[in-house]
PDB file of C-alpha atoms in Angstrom:
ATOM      1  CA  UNK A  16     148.621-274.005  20.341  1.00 45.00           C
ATOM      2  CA  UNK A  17     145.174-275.899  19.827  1.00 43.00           C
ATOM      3  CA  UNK A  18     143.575-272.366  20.001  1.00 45.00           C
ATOM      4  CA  UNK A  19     145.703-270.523  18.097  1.00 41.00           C
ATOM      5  CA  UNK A  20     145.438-272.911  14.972  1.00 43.00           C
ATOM      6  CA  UNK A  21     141.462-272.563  15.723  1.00 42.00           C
ATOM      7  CA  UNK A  22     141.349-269.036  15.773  1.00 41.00           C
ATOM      8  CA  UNK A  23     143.580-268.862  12.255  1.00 43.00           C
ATOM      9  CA  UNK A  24     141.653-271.715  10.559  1.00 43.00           C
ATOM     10  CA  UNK A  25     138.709-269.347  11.371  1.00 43.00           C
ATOM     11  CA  UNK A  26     139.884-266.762  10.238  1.00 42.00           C
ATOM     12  CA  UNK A  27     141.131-268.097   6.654  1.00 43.00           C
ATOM     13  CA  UNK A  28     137.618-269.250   6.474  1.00 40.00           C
ATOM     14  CA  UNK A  29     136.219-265.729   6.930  1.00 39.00           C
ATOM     15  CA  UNK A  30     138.769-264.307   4.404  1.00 39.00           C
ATOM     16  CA  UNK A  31     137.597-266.928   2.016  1.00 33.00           C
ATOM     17  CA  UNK A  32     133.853-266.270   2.534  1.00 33.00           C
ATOM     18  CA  UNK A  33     134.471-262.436   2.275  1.00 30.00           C
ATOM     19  CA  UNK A  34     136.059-262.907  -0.738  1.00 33.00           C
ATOM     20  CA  UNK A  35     134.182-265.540  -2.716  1.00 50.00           C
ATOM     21  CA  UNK A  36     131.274-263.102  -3.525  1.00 77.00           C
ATOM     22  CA  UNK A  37     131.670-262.119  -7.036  1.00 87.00           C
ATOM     23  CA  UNK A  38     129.867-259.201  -8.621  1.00 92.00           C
ATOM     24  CA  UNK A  39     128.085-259.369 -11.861  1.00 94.00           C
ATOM     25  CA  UNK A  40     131.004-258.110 -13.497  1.00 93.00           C
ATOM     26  CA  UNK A  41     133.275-260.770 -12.538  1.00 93.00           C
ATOM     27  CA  UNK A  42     130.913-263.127 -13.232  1.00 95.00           C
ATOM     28  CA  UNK A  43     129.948-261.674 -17.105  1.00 95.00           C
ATOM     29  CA  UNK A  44     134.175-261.469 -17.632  1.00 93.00           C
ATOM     30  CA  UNK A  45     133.868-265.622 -16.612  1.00 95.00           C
ATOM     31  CA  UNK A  46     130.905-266.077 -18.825  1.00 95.00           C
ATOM     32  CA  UNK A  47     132.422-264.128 -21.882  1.00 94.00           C
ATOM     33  CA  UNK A  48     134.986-265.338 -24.078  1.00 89.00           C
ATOM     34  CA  UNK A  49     134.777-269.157 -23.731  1.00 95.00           C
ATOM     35  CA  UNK A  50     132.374-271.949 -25.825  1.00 97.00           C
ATOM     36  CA  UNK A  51     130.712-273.579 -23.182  1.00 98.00           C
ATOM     37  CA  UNK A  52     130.057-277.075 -24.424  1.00 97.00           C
ATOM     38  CA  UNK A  53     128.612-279.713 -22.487  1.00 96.00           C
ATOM     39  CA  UNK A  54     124.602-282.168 -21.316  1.00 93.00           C
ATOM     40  CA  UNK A  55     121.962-280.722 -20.346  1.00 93.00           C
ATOM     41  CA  UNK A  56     120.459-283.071 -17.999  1.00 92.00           C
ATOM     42  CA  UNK A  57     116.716-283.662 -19.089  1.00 92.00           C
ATOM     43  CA  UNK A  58     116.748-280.692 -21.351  1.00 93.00           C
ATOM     44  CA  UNK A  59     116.501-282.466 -24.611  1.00 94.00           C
ATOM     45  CA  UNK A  60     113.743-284.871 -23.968  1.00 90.00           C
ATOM     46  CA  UNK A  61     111.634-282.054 -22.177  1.00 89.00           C
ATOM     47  CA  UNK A  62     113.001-279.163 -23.854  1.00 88.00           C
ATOM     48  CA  UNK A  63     112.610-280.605 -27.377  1.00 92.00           C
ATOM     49  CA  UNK A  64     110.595-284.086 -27.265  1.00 89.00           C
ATOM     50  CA  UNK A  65     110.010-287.672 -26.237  1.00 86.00           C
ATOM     51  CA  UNK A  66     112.366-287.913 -29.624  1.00 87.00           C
ATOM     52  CA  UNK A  67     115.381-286.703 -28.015  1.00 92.00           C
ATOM     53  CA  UNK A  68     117.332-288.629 -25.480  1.00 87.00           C
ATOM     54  CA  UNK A  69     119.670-287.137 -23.270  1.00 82.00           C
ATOM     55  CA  UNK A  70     123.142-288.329 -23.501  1.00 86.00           C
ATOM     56  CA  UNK A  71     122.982-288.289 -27.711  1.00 92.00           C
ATOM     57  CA  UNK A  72     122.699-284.506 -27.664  1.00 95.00           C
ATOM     58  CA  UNK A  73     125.468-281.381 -27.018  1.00 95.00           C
ATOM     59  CA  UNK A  74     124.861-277.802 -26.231  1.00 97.00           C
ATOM     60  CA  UNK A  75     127.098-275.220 -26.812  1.00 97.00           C
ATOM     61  CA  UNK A  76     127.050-271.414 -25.798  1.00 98.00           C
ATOM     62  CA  UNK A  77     128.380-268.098 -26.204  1.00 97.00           C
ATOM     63  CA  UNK A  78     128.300-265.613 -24.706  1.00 96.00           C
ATOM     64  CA  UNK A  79     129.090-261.985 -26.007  1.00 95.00           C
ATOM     65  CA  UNK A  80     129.671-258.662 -23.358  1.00 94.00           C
ATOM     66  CA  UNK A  81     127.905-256.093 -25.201  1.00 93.00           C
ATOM     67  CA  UNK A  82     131.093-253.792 -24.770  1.00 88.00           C
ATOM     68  CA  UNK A  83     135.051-253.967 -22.157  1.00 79.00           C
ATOM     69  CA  UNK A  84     136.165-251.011 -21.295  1.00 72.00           C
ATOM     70  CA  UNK A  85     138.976-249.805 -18.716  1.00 72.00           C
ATOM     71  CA  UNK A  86     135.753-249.841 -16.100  1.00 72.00           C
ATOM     72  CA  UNK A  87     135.520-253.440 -16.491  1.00 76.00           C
ATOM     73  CA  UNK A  88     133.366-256.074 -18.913  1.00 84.00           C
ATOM     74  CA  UNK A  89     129.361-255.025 -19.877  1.00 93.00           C
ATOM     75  CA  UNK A  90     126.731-257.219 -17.520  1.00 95.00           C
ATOM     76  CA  UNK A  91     124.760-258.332 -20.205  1.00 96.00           C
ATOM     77  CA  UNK A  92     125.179-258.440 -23.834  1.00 96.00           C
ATOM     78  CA  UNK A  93     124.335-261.267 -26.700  1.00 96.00           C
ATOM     79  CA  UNK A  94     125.416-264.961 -27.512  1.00 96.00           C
ATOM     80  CA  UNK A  95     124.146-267.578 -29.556  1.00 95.00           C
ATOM     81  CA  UNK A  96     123.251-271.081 -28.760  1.00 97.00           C
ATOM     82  CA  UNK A  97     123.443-274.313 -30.812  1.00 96.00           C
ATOM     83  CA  UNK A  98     121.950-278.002 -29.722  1.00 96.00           C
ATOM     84  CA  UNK A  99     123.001-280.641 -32.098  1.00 95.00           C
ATOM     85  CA  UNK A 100     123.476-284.882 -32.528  1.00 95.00           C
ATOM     86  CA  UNK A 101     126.941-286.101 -31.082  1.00 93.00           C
ATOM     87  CA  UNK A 102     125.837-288.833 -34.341  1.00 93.00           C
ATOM     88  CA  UNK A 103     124.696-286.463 -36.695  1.00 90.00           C
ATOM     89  CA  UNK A 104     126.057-282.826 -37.761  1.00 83.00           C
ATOM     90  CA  UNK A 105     123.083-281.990 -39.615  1.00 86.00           C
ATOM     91  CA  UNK A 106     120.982-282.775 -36.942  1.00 92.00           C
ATOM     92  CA  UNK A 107     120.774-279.378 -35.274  1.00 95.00           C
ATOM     93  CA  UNK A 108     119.377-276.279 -33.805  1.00 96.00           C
ATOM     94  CA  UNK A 109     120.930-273.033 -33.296  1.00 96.00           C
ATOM     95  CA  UNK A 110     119.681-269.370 -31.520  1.00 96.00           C
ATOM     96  CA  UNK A 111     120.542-266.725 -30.846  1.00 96.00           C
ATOM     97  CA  UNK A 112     120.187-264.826 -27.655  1.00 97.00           C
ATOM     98  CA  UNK A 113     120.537-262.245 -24.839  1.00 98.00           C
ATOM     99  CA  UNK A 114     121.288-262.419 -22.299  1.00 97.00           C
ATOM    100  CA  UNK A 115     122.054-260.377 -18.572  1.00 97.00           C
ATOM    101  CA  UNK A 116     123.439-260.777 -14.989  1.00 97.00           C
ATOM    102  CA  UNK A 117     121.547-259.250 -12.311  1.00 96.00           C
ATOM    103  CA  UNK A 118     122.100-259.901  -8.624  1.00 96.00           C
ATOM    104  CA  UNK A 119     124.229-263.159  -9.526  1.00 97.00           C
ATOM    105  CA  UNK A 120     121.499-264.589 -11.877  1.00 97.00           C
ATOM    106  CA  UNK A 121     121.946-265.108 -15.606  1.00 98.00           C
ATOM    107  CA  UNK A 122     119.145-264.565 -17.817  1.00 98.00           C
ATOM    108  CA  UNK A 123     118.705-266.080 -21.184  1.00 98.00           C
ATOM    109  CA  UNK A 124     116.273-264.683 -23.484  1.00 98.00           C
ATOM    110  CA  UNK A 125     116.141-266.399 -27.033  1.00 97.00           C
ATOM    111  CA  UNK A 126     115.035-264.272 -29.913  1.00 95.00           C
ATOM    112  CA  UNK A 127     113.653-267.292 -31.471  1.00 92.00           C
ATOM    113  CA  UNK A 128     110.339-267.516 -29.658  1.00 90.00           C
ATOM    114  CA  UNK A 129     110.241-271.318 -30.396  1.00 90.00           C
ATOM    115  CA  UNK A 130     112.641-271.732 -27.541  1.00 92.00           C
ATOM    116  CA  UNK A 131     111.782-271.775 -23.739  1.00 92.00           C
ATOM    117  CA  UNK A 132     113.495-268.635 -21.871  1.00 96.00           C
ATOM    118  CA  UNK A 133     116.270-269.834 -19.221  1.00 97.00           C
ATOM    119  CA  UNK A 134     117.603-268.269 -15.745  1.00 97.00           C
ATOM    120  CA  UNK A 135     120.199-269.349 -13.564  1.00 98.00           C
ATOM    121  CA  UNK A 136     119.872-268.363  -9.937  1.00 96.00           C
ATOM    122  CA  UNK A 137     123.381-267.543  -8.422  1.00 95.00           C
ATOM    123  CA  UNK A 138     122.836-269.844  -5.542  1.00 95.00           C
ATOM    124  CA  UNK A 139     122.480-273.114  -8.014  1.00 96.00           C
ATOM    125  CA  UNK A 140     126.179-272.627 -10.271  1.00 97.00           C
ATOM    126  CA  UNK A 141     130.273-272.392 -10.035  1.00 97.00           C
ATOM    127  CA  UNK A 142     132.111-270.638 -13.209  1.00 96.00           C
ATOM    128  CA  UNK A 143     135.595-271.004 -13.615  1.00 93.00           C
ATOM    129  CA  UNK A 144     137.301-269.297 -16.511  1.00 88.00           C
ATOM    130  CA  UNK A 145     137.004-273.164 -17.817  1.00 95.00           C
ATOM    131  CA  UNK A 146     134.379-274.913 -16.221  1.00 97.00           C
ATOM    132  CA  UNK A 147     130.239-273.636 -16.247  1.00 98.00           C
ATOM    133  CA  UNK A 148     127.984-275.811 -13.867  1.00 97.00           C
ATOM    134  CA  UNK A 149     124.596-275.745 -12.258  1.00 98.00           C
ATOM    135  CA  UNK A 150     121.060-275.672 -12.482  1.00 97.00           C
ATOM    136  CA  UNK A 151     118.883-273.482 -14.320  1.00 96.00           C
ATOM    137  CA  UNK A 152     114.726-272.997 -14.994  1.00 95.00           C
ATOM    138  CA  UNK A 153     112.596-272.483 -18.153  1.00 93.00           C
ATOM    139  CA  UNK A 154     109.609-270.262 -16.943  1.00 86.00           C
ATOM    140  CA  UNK A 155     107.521-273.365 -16.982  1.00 85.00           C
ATOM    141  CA  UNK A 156     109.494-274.271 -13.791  1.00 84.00           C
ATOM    142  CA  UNK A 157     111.234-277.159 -15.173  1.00 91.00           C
ATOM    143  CA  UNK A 158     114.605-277.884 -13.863  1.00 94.00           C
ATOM    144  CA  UNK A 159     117.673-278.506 -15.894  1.00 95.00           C
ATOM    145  CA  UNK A 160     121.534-279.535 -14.519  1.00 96.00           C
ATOM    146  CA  UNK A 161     124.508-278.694 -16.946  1.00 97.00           C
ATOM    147  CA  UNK A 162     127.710-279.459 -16.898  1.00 97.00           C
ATOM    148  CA  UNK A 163     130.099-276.903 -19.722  1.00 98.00           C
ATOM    149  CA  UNK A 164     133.561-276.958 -20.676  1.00 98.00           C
ATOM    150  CA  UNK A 165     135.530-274.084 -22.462  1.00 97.00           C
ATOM    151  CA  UNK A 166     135.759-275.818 -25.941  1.00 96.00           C
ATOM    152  CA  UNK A 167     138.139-273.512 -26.991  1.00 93.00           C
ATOM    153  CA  UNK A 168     138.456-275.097 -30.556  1.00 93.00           C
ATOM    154  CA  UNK A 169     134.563-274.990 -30.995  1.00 93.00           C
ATOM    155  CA  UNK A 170     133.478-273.577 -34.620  1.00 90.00           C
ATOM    156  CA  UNK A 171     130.684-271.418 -34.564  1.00 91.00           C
ATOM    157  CA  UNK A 172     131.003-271.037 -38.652  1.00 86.00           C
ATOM    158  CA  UNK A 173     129.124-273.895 -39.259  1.00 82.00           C
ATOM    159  CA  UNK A 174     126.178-273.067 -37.445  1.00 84.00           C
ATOM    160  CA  UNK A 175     126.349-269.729 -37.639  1.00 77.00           C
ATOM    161  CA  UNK A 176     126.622-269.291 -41.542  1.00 72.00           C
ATOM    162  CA  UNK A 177     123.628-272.411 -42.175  1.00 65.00           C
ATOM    163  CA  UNK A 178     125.806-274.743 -43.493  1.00 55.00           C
ATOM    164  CA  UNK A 179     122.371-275.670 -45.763  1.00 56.00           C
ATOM    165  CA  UNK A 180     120.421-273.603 -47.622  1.00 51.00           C
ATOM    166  CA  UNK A 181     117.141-273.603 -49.230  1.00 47.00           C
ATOM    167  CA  UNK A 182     118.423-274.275 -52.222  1.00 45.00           C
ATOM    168  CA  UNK A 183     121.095-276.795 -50.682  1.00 49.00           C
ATOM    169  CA  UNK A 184     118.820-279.171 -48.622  1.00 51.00           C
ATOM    170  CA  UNK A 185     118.492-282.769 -49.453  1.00 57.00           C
ATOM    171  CA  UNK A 186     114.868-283.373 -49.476  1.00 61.00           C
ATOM    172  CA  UNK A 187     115.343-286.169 -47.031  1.00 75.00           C
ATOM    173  CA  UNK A 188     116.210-283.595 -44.498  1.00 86.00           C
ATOM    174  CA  UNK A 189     113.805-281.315 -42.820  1.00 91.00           C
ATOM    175  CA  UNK A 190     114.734-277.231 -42.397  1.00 91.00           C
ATOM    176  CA  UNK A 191     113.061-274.948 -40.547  1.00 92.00           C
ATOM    177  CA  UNK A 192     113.832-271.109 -40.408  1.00 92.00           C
ATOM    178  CA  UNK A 193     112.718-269.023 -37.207  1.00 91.00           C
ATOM    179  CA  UNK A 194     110.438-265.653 -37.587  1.00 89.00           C
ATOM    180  CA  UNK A 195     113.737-263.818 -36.391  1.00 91.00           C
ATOM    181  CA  UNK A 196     115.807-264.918 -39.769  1.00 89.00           C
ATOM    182  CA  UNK A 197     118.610-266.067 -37.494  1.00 91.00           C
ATOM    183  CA  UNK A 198     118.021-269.181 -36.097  1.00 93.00           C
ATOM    184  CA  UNK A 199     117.873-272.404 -38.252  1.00 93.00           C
ATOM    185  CA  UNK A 200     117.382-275.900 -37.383  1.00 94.00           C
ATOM    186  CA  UNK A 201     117.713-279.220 -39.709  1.00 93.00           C
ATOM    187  CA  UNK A 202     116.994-282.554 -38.703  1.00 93.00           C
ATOM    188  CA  UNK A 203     115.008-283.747 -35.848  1.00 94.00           C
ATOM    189  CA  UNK A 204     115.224-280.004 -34.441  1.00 95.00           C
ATOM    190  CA  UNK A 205     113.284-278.853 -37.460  1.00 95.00           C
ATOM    191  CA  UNK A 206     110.770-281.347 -37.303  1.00 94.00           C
ATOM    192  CA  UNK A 207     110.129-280.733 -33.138  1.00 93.00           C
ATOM    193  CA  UNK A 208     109.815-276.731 -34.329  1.00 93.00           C
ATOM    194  CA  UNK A 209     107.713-277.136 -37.514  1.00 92.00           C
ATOM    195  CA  UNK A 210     105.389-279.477 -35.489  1.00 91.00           C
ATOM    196  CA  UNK A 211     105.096-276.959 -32.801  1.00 87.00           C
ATOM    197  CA  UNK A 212     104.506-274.436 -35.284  1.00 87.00           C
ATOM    198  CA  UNK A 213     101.542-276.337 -36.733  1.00 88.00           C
ATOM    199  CA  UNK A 214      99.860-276.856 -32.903  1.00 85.00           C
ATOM    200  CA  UNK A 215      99.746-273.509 -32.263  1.00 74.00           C
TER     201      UNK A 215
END
């Protein structure tokens, strides 16, 4: 009996390890669809600045397939990022992005070139259709943990339509606008980018 339950429990593992290889397709139809919100472990203070503390900042993405068909879900298509103050709403910054899944890895590539590129190798995260967590790397090898939950109430129109305008800005409160025209910052975000701007 003791070998019998040995050989099954070995054999349920197999099955499970056999089956727990997704492809990139599974894994862009987990990534698409939900607003991943969540911390960034040491992302904000070495991301944006001895300014920023982590644990008093949010990121949330989305990600975008660039087509579904009766094939299946596109491995790569575009999204948008926004980092903001859980104390502030108009302290923000927001980006879009693209973004593909080759070999298990996710590549992020930002098309505001103010922001650090990301990866995430598919040995260092688990995605649920609800929960997003792992590691992932700038390409100036700094390390970064996350832990994302589908906010499924998340809205993007805020960010997305710049709340503030030119026009609209309180004085008091600093705005930058990337190259790309789409990405917008206000707040402590602006500042980081306009300084960065003026060390280049």
């Amino acid at each position: 009996m003791k070998k019998l339950y040995f050989y099954t429990m070995m054999l349920m593992l197999a099955g499970f390890t056999l089956t727990s290889c997704d492809t990139d397709e599974m894994i862009a139809d987990r990534l698409t669809g939900a607003n991943w919100e969540g911390w960034l472990d040491t992302y904000y203070q070495n991301g944006w600045g001895e300014a920023f503390q982590d644990g008093e900042y949010h990121t949330v993405w989305r990600f975008d397939a660039a087509y579904y068909d009766d094939y299946g879900v596109a491995t790569y298509g575009t999204g948008y990022e926004v980092d903001y103050s859980t104390a502030n709403r108009n302290d923000y910054a927001y980006s879009p992005f693209d973004w593909v899944v080759r070999n298990g890895d996710i590549y992020i590539t930002y098309r505001n070139r103010d922001w650090n590129d990301v990866r995430i190798d598919y040995r260092d995260y688990s995605i649920s259709h609800n929960h997003f967590r792992g590691t992932m790397y700038d390409w100036e090898d700094r390390i970064y943990h996350f832990d994302m939950e589908n906010n499924a109430s998340w809205d993007w129109g805020y960010y997305r339509n710049h709340y503030f305008t030119r026009a609209a800005v309180n004085d008091s409160i600093p705005v930058c606008v990337g190259d790309d025209g789409e990405s917008f910052a206000s707040g402590k975000f602006a500042e980081e980018l306009m300084k960065r701007r003026a060390n280049k």
